[in-house]
mmCIF file of C-alpha atoms in Angstrom:
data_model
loop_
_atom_site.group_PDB
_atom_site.id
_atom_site.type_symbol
_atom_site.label_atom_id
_atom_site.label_comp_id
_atom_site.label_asym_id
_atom_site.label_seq_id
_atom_site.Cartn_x
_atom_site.Cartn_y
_atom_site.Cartn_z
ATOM 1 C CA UNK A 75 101.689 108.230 109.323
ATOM 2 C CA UNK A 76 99.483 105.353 108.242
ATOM 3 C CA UNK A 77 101.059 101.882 109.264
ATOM 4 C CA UNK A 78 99.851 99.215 107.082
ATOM 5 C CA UNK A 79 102.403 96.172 108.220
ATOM 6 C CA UNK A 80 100.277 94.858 110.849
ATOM 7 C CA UNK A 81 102.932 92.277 112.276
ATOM 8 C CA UNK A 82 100.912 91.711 115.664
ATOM 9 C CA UNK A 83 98.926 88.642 115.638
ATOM 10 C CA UNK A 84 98.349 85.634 118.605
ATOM 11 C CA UNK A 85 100.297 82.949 118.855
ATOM 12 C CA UNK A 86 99.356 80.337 116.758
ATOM 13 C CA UNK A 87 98.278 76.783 117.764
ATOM 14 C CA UNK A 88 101.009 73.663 118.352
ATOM 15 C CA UNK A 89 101.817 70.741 115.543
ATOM 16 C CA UNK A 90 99.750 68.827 118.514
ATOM 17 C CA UNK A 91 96.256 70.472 117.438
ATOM 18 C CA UNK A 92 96.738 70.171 113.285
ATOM 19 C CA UNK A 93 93.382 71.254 112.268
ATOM 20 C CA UNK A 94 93.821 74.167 114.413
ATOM 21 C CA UNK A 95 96.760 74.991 113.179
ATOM 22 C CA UNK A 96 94.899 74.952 109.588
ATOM 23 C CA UNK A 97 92.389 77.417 110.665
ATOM 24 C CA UNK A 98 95.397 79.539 112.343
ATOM 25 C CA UNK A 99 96.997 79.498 108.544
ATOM 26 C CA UNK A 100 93.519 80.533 106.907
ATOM 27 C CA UNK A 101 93.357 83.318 109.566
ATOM 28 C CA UNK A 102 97.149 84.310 108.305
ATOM 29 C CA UNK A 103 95.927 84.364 104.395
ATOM 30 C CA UNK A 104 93.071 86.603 105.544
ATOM 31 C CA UNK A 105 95.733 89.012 107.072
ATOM 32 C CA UNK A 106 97.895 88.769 104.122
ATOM 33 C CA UNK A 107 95.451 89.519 101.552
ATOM 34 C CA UNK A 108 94.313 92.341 104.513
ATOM 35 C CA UNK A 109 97.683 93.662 104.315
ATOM 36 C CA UNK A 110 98.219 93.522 100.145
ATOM 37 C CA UNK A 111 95.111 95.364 100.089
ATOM 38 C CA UNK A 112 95.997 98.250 102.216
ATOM 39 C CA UNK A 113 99.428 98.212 100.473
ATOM 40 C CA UNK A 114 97.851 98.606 97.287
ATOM 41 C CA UNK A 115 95.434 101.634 98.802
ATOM 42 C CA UNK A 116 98.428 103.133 100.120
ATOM 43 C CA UNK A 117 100.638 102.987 97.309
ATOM 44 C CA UNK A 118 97.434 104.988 95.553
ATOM 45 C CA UNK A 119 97.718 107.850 98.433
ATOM 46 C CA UNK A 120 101.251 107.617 99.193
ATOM 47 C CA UNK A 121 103.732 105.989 96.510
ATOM 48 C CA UNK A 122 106.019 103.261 96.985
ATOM 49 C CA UNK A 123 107.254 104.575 99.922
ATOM 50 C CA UNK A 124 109.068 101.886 102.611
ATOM 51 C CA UNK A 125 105.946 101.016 104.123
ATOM 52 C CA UNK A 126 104.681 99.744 100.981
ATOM 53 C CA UNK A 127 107.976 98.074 100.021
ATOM 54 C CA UNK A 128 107.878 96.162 103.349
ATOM 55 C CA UNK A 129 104.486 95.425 103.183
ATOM 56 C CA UNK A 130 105.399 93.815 99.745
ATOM 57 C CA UNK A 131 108.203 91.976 101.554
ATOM 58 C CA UNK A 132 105.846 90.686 103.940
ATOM 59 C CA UNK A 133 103.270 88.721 101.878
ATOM 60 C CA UNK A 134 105.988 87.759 99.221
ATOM 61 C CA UNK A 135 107.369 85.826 102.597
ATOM 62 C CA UNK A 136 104.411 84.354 103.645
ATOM 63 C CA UNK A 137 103.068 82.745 100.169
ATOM 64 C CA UNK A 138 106.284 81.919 99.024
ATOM 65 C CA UNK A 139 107.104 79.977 102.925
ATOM 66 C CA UNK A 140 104.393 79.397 104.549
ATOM 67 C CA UNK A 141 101.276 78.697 102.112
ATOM 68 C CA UNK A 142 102.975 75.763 100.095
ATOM 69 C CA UNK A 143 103.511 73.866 103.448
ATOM 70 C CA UNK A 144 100.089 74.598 103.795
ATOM 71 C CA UNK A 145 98.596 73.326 100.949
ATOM 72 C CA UNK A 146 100.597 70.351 101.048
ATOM 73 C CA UNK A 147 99.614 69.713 104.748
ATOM 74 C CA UNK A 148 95.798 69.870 102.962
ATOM 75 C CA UNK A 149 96.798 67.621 99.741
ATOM 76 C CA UNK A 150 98.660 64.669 102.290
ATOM 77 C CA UNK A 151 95.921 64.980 105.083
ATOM 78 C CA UNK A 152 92.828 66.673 104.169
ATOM 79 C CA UNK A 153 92.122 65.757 101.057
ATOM 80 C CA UNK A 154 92.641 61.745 100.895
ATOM 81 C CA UNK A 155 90.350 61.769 104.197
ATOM 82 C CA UNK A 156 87.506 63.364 101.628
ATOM 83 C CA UNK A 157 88.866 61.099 98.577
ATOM 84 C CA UNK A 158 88.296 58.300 100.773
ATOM 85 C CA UNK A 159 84.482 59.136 101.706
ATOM 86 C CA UNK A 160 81.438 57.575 100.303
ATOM 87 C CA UNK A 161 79.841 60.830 100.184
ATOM 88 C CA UNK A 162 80.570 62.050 96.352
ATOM 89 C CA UNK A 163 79.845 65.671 97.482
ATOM 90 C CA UNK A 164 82.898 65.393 99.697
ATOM 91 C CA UNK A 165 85.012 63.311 97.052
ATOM 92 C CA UNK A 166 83.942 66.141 94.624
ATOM 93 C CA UNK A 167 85.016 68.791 97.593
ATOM 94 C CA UNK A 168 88.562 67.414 97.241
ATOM 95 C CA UNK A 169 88.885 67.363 93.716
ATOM 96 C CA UNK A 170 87.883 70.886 93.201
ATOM 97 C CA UNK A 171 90.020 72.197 96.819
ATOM 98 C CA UNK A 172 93.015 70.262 94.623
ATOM 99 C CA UNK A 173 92.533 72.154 91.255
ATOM 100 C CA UNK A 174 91.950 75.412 93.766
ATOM 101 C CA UNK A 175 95.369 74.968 95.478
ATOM 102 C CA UNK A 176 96.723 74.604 91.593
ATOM 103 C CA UNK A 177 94.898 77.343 90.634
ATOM 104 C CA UNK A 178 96.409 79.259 93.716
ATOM 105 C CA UNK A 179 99.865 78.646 92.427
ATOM 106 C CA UNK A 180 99.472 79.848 89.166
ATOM 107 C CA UNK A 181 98.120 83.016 90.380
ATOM 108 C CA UNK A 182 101.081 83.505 93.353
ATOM 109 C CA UNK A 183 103.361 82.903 89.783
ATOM 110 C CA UNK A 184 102.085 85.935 88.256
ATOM 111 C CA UNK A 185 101.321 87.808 91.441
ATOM 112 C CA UNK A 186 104.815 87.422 92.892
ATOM 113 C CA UNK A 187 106.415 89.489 90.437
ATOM 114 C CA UNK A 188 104.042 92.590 90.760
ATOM 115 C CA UNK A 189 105.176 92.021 94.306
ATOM 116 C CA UNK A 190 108.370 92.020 94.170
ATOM 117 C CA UNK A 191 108.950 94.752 91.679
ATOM 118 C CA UNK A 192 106.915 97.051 94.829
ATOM 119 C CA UNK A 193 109.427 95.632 97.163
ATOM 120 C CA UNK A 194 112.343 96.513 94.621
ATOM 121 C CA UNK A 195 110.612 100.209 94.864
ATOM 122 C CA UNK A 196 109.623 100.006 91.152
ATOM 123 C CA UNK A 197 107.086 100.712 89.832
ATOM 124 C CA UNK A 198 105.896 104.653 91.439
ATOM 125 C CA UNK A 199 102.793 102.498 90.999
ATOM 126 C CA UNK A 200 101.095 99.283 89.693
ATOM 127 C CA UNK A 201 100.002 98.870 86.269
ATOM 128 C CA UNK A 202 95.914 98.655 85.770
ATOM 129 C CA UNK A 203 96.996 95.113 84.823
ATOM 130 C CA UNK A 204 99.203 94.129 87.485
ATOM 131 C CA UNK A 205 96.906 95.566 89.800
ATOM 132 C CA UNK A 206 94.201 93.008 88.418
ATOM 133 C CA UNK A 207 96.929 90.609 88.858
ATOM 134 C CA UNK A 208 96.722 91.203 92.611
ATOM 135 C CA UNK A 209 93.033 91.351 92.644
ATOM 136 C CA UNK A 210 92.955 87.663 90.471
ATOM 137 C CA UNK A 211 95.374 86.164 93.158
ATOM 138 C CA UNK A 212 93.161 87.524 96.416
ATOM 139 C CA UNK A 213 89.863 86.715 94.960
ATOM 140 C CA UNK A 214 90.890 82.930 94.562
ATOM 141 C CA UNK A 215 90.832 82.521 98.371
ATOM 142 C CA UNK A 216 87.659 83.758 99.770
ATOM 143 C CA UNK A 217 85.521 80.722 98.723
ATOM 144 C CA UNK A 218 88.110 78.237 99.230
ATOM 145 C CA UNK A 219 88.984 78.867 102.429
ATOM 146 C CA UNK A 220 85.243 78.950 103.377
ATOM 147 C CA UNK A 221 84.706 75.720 101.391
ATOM 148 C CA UNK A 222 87.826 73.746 103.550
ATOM 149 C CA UNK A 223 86.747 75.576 107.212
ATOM 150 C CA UNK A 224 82.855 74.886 106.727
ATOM 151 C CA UNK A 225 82.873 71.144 104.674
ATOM 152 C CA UNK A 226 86.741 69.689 104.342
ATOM 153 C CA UNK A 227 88.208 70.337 108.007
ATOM 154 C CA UNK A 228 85.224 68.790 110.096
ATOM 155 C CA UNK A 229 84.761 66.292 107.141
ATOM 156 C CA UNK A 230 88.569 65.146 107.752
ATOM 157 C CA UNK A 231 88.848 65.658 111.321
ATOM 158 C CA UNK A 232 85.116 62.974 112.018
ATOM 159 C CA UNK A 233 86.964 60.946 109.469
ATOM 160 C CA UNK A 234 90.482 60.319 110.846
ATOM 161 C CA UNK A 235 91.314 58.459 113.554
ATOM 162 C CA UNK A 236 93.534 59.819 116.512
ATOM 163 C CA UNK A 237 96.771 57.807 115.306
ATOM 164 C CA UNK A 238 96.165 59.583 111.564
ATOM 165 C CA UNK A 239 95.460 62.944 113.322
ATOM 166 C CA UNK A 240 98.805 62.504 115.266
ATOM 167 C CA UNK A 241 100.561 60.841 112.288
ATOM 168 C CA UNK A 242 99.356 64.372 110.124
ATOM 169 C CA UNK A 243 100.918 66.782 113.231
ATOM 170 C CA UNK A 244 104.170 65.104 112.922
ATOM 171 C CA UNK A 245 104.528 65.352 108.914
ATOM 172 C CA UNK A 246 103.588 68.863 109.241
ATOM 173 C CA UNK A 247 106.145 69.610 112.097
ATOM 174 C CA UNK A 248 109.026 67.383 110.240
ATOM 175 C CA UNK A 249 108.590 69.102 106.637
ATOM 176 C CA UNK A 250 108.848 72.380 108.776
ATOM 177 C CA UNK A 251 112.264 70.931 110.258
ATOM 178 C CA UNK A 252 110.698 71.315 113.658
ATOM 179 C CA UNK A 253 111.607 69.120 116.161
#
């Protein structure tokens, strides 16, 4: 029997290395978007079976948890370091990354359901439009992410100081209730 959770995954950096810890969340998008589209093959081949249903589960836990803090860490941190920049190609960087991540939510509010209704065990399968409604939210990503890890991150992290780098781990631990 095909498993398509794939919960196995390396530990991810400390709140002490916050960039890294970015890159470790991209790398956790990848997977989920991995792991929605295998769910989606295997609902094709199988039906909503309980793999599929958890698989559901899964990403429905991650962007509803995990990828807000995320994008906030990017809108309180990232993002003002490129605002801040003389370069306009880096000021216009943040502007679009900011309409992305609103972009992002808008598709995770119509994606979500689709999602859910699989982990509910309805429907047998997908509409042809909800399907596209998991395709719309996946395909906002790719470029993003590539656009934040290649320009954005090294932009921010030559840009901040160590007391702001420090100052960013600790907001992003505390708004996790880490201690």
């Amino acid at each position: 029997m095909l498993n398509i959770t794939d919960r196995a995954a390396p530990p991810a950096p400390g709140f002490d290395q916050p960039f890294e810890m970015l890159d470790a969340c991209h790398d956790k998008i990848r997977q989920m978007l991995a792991l929605m589209a295998r769910m989606r093959e295997h609902i094709e081949r199988n039906g909503n079976d309980a793999q599929a249903r958890a698989a559901a589960q899964d990403v429905m836990r991650y962007f509803d948890v995990a990828a807000p803090h995320h994008h906030l860490d990017e809108e309180r941190h990232v993002l003002p370091a490129l605002e801040a920049s003389a370069d306009e190609k880096l000021a216009g960087l943040a502007v679009r990354l900011r309409r992305e991540h609103r972009e992002m939510e808008q598709g995770w509010a119509a994606a979500r359901p689709v999602l859910a209704r699989i982990a509910q065990g309805e429907p047998a399968s997908p509409t042809p439009q909800e399907d596209q409604t998991l395709s719309s939210f996946a395909g906002l990503y790719a470029d993003h992410i590539a656009a934040e890890e290649e320009a954005a991150f090294p932009a921010a992290k030559t840009a901040l100081g160590a007391a702001q780098v420090s100052a960013m781990a600790l907001d992003m631990k505390a708004r996790r209730g880490v201690k």
